[in-house]
Coordinates of C-alpha atoms in Angstrom, one line a residue:
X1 CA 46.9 -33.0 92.4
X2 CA 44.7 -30.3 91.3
X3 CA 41.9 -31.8 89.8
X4 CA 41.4 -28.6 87.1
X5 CA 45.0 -29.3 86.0
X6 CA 44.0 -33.4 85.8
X7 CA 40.8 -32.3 83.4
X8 CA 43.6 -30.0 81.3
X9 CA 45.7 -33.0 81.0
X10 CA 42.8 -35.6 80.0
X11 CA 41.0 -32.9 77.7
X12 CA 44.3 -32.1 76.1
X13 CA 45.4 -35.8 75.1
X14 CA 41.7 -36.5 74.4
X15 CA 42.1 -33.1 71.7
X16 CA 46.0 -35.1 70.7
X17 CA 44.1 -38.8 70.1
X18 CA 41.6 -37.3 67.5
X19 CA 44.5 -35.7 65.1
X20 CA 44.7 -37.5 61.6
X21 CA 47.2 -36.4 58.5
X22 CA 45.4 -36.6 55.1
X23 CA 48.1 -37.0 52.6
X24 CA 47.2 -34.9 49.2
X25 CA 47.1 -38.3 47.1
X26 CA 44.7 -39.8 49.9
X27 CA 41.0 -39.1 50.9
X28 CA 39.8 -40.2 54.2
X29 CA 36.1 -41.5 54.3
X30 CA 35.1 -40.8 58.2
X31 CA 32.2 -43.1 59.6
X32 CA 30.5 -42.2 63.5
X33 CA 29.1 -45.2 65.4
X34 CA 29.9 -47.4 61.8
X35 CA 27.4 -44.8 59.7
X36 CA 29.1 -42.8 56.6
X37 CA 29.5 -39.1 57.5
X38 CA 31.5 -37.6 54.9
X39 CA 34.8 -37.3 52.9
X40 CA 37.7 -35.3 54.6
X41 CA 40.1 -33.6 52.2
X42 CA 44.3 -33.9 52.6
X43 CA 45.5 -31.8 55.7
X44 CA 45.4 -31.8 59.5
X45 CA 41.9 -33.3 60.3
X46 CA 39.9 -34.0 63.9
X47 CA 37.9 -37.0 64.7
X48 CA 35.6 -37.2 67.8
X49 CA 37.9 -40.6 69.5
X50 CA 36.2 -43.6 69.9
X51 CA 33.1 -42.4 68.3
X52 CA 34.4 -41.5 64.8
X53 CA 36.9 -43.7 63.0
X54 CA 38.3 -43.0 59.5
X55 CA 39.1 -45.4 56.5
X56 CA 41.8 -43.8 53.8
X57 CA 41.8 -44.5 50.4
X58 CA 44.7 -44.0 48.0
X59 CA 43.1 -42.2 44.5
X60 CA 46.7 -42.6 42.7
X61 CA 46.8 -45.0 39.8
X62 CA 47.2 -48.3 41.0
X63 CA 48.5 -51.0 39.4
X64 CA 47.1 -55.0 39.4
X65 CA 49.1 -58.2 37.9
X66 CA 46.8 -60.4 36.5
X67 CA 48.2 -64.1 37.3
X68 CA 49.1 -66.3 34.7
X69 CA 45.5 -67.8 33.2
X70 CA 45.7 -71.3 31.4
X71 CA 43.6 -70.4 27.8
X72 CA 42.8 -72.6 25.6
X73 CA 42.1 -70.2 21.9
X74 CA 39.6 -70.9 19.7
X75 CA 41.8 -72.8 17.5
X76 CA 42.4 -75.5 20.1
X77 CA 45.8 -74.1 21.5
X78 CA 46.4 -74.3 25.2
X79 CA 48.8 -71.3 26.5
X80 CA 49.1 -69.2 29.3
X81 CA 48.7 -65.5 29.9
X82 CA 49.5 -62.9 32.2
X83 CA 49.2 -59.1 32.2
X84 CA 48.5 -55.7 34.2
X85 CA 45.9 -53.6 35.3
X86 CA 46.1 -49.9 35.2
X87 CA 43.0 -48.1 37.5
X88 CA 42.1 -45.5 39.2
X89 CA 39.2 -44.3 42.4
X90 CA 37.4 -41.2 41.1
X91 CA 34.8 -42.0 44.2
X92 CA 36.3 -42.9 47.7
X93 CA 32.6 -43.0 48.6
X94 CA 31.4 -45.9 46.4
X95 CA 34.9 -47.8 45.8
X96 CA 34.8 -48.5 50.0
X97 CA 30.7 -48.5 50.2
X98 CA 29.6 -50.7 47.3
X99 CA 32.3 -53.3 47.3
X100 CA 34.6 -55.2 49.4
X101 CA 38.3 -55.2 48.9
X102 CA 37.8 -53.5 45.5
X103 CA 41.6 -54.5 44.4
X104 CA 40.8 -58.4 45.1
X105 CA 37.8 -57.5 42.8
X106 CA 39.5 -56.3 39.9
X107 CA 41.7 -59.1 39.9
X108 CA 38.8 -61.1 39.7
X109 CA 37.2 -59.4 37.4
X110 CA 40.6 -59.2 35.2
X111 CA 41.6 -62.7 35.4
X112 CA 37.7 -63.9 34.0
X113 CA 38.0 -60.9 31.4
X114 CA 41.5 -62.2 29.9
X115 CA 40.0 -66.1 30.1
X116 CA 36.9 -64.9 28.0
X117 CA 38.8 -62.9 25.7
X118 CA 41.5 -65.0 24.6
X119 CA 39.2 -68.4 24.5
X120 CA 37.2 -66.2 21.5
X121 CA 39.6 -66.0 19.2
X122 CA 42.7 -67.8 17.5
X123 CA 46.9 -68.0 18.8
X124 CA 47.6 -65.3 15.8
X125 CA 44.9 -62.9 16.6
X126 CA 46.4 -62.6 20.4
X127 CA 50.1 -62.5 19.4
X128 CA 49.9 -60.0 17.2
X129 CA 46.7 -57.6 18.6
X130 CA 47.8 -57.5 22.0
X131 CA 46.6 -54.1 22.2
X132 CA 43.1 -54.8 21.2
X133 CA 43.1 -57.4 23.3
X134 CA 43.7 -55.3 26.2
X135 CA 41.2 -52.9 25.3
X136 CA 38.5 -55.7 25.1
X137 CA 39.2 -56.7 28.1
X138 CA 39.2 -53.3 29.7
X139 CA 36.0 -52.6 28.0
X140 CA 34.3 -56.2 30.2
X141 CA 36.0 -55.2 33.0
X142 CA 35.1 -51.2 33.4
X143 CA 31.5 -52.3 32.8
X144 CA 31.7 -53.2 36.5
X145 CA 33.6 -51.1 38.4
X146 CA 32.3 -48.3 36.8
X147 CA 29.3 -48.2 39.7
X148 CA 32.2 -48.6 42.3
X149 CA 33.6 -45.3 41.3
X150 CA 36.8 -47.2 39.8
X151 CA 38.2 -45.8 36.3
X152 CA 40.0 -48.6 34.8
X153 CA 43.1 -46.2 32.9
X154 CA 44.4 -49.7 30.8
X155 CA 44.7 -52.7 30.5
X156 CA 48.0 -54.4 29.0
X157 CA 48.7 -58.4 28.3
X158 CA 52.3 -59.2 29.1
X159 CA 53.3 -62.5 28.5
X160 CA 52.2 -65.5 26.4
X161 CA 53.6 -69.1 27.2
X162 CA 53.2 -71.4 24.6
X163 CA 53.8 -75.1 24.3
X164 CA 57.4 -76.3 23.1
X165 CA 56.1 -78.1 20.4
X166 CA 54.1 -75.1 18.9
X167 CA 57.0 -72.9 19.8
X168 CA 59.1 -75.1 17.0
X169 CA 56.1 -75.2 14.7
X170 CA 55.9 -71.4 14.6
X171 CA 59.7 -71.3 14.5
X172 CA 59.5 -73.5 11.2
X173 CA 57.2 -71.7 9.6
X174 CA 58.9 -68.2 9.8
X175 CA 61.9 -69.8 8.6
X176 CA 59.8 -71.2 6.1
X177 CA 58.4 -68.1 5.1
X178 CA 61.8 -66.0 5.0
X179 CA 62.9 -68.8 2.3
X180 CA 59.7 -68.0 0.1
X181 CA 60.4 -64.1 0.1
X182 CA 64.0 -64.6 -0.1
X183 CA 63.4 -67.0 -3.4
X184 CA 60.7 -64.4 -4.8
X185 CA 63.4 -62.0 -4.5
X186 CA 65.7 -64.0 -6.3
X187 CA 63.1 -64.9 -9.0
X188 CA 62.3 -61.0 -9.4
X189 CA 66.2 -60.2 -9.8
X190 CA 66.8 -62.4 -12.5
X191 CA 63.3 -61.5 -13.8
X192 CA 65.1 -57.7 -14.1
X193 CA 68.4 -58.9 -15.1
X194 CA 67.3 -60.8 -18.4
X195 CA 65.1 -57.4 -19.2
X196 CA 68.2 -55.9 -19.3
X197 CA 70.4 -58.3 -21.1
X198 CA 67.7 -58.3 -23.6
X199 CA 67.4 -54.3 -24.0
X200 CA 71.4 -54.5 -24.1
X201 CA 71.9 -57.1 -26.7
X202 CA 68.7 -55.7 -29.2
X203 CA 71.0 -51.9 -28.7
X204 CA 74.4 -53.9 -29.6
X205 CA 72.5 -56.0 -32.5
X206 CA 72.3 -52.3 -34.3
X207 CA 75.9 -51.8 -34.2
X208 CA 79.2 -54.2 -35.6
X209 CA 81.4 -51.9 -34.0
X210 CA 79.9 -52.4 -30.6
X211 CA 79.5 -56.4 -31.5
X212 CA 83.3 -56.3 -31.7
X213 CA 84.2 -54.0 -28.6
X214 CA 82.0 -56.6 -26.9
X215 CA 83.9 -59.6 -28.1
X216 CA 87.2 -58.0 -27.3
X217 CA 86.2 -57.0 -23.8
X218 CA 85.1 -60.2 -23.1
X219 CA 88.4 -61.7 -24.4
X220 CA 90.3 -59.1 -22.5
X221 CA 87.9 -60.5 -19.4
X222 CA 89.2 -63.8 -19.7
X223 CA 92.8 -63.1 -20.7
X224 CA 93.4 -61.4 -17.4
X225 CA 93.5 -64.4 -15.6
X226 CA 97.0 -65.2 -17.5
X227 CA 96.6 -69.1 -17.1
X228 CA 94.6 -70.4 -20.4
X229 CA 94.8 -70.2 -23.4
X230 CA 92.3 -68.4 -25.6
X231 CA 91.7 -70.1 -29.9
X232 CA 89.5 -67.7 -31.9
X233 CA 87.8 -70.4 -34.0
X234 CA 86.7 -67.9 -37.3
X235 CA 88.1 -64.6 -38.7
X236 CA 87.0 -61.6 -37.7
X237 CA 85.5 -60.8 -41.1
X238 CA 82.6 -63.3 -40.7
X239 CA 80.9 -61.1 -37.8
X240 CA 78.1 -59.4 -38.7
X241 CA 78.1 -56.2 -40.8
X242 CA 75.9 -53.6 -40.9
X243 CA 74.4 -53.0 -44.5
X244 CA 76.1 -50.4 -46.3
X245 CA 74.1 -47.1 -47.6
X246 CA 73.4 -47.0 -51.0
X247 CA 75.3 -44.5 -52.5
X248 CA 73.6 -41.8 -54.8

């Protein structure tokens, strides 16, 4: 075999080993003999084989479950609590230089975060600020990955497990509570209603005519049933009168 045409052949699949893709949401950190040389950008990139190896990093948001932590809130409640991470690599450089497995150490990170956190304050403050729960936590956590080149986009608290006993308690008291509003309610109608039984009757007080139509509607009211038997126990004549005008 020609030995030119053997060289062609080795120097060609030497040229074919060295080829690497770089996907647009990726960057490629490329080290030679183990030392840091630089970044290469997405496309069709060459690597001297053997001697250079690459290591790709994915700079899309990436998303973290934080495990379910057993809390125990300040109020003495034990419950567990999950959630999710939201972050981001602005720097390939430091998130592969300046930490190891930088995902394992967000979860870390995350999981101590929501134990601190929640064990600060009471059940009600983390049922109903979930929100600002997550940004407290984001705010510990960011803290430390912010020298790894790691943006930490959100953090969000899922779910809260709470014992079955405080699950009735809690269930009890908003049934308790939707009786209290639905009695003040109650109280507040009648409140109105005898307001306006009062203005009515002081108007009808001014008038015997209007005394009367009232009696007779409310005889005609009770007549419609057909079944009873209505007695009118005094004349008409001893209902009150209005006092006649002086005439001049």
């Amino acid at each position: 075999m020609n030995p030119l045409f053997l060289f062609s052949i080795i120097f060609l699949l030497f040229l074919l080993a060295g080829l690497r893709i770089v996907f647009e949401y990726k960057r490629a950190l490329k080290f030679r003999f183990g030392k840091y040389v630089k970044t290469l950008q997405p496309g069709l990139r060459w690597i001297i084989p053997v001697v250079e190896t690459i290591q790709v990093v994915d700079i899309r948001v990436i998303t973290i479950n934080i495990v379910s932590q057993e809390v125990m809130t300040e109020d003495n409640v034990p419950c567990s609590i999950d959630g999710v991470v939201f972050f981001k690599i602005n720097d390939p450089e430091k998130a592969v230089l300046e930490v190891e497995e930088y995902d394992f150490a967000i979860t870390q990170l995350s999981q101590a975060a929501l134990r601190d956190v929640c064990g600060k304050v009471e059940l009600d403050t983390i049922l109903s600020k979930r929100e600002e729960m997550g940004k407290n936590i984001k705010s510990i956590v960011e803290t430390e990955t912010h020298h790894w080149g790691i943006e930490i986009i959100d953090v969000k608290i899922k779910d809260i497990q709470l014992p079955e006993n405080m699950r009735r308690m809690m269930a009890n008291q908003a049934e308790a509570e939707r009786s209290r509003r639905a009695r003040i309610i109650l109280a507040e109608a009648e409140n109105q209603a005898a307001a306006k039984l009062l203005e009515a009757g002081l108007q009808i007080d001014k008038s015997p005519s209007a005394i009367k139509l009232r009696l007779y509607q409310t005889l005609s009211n009770i007549a419609a049933e057909k079944n009873s038997t209505i007695l009118f126990p005094f004349p008409e004549e001893v209902l009150p009168r209005g006092k006649k005008k002086n005439e001049e």
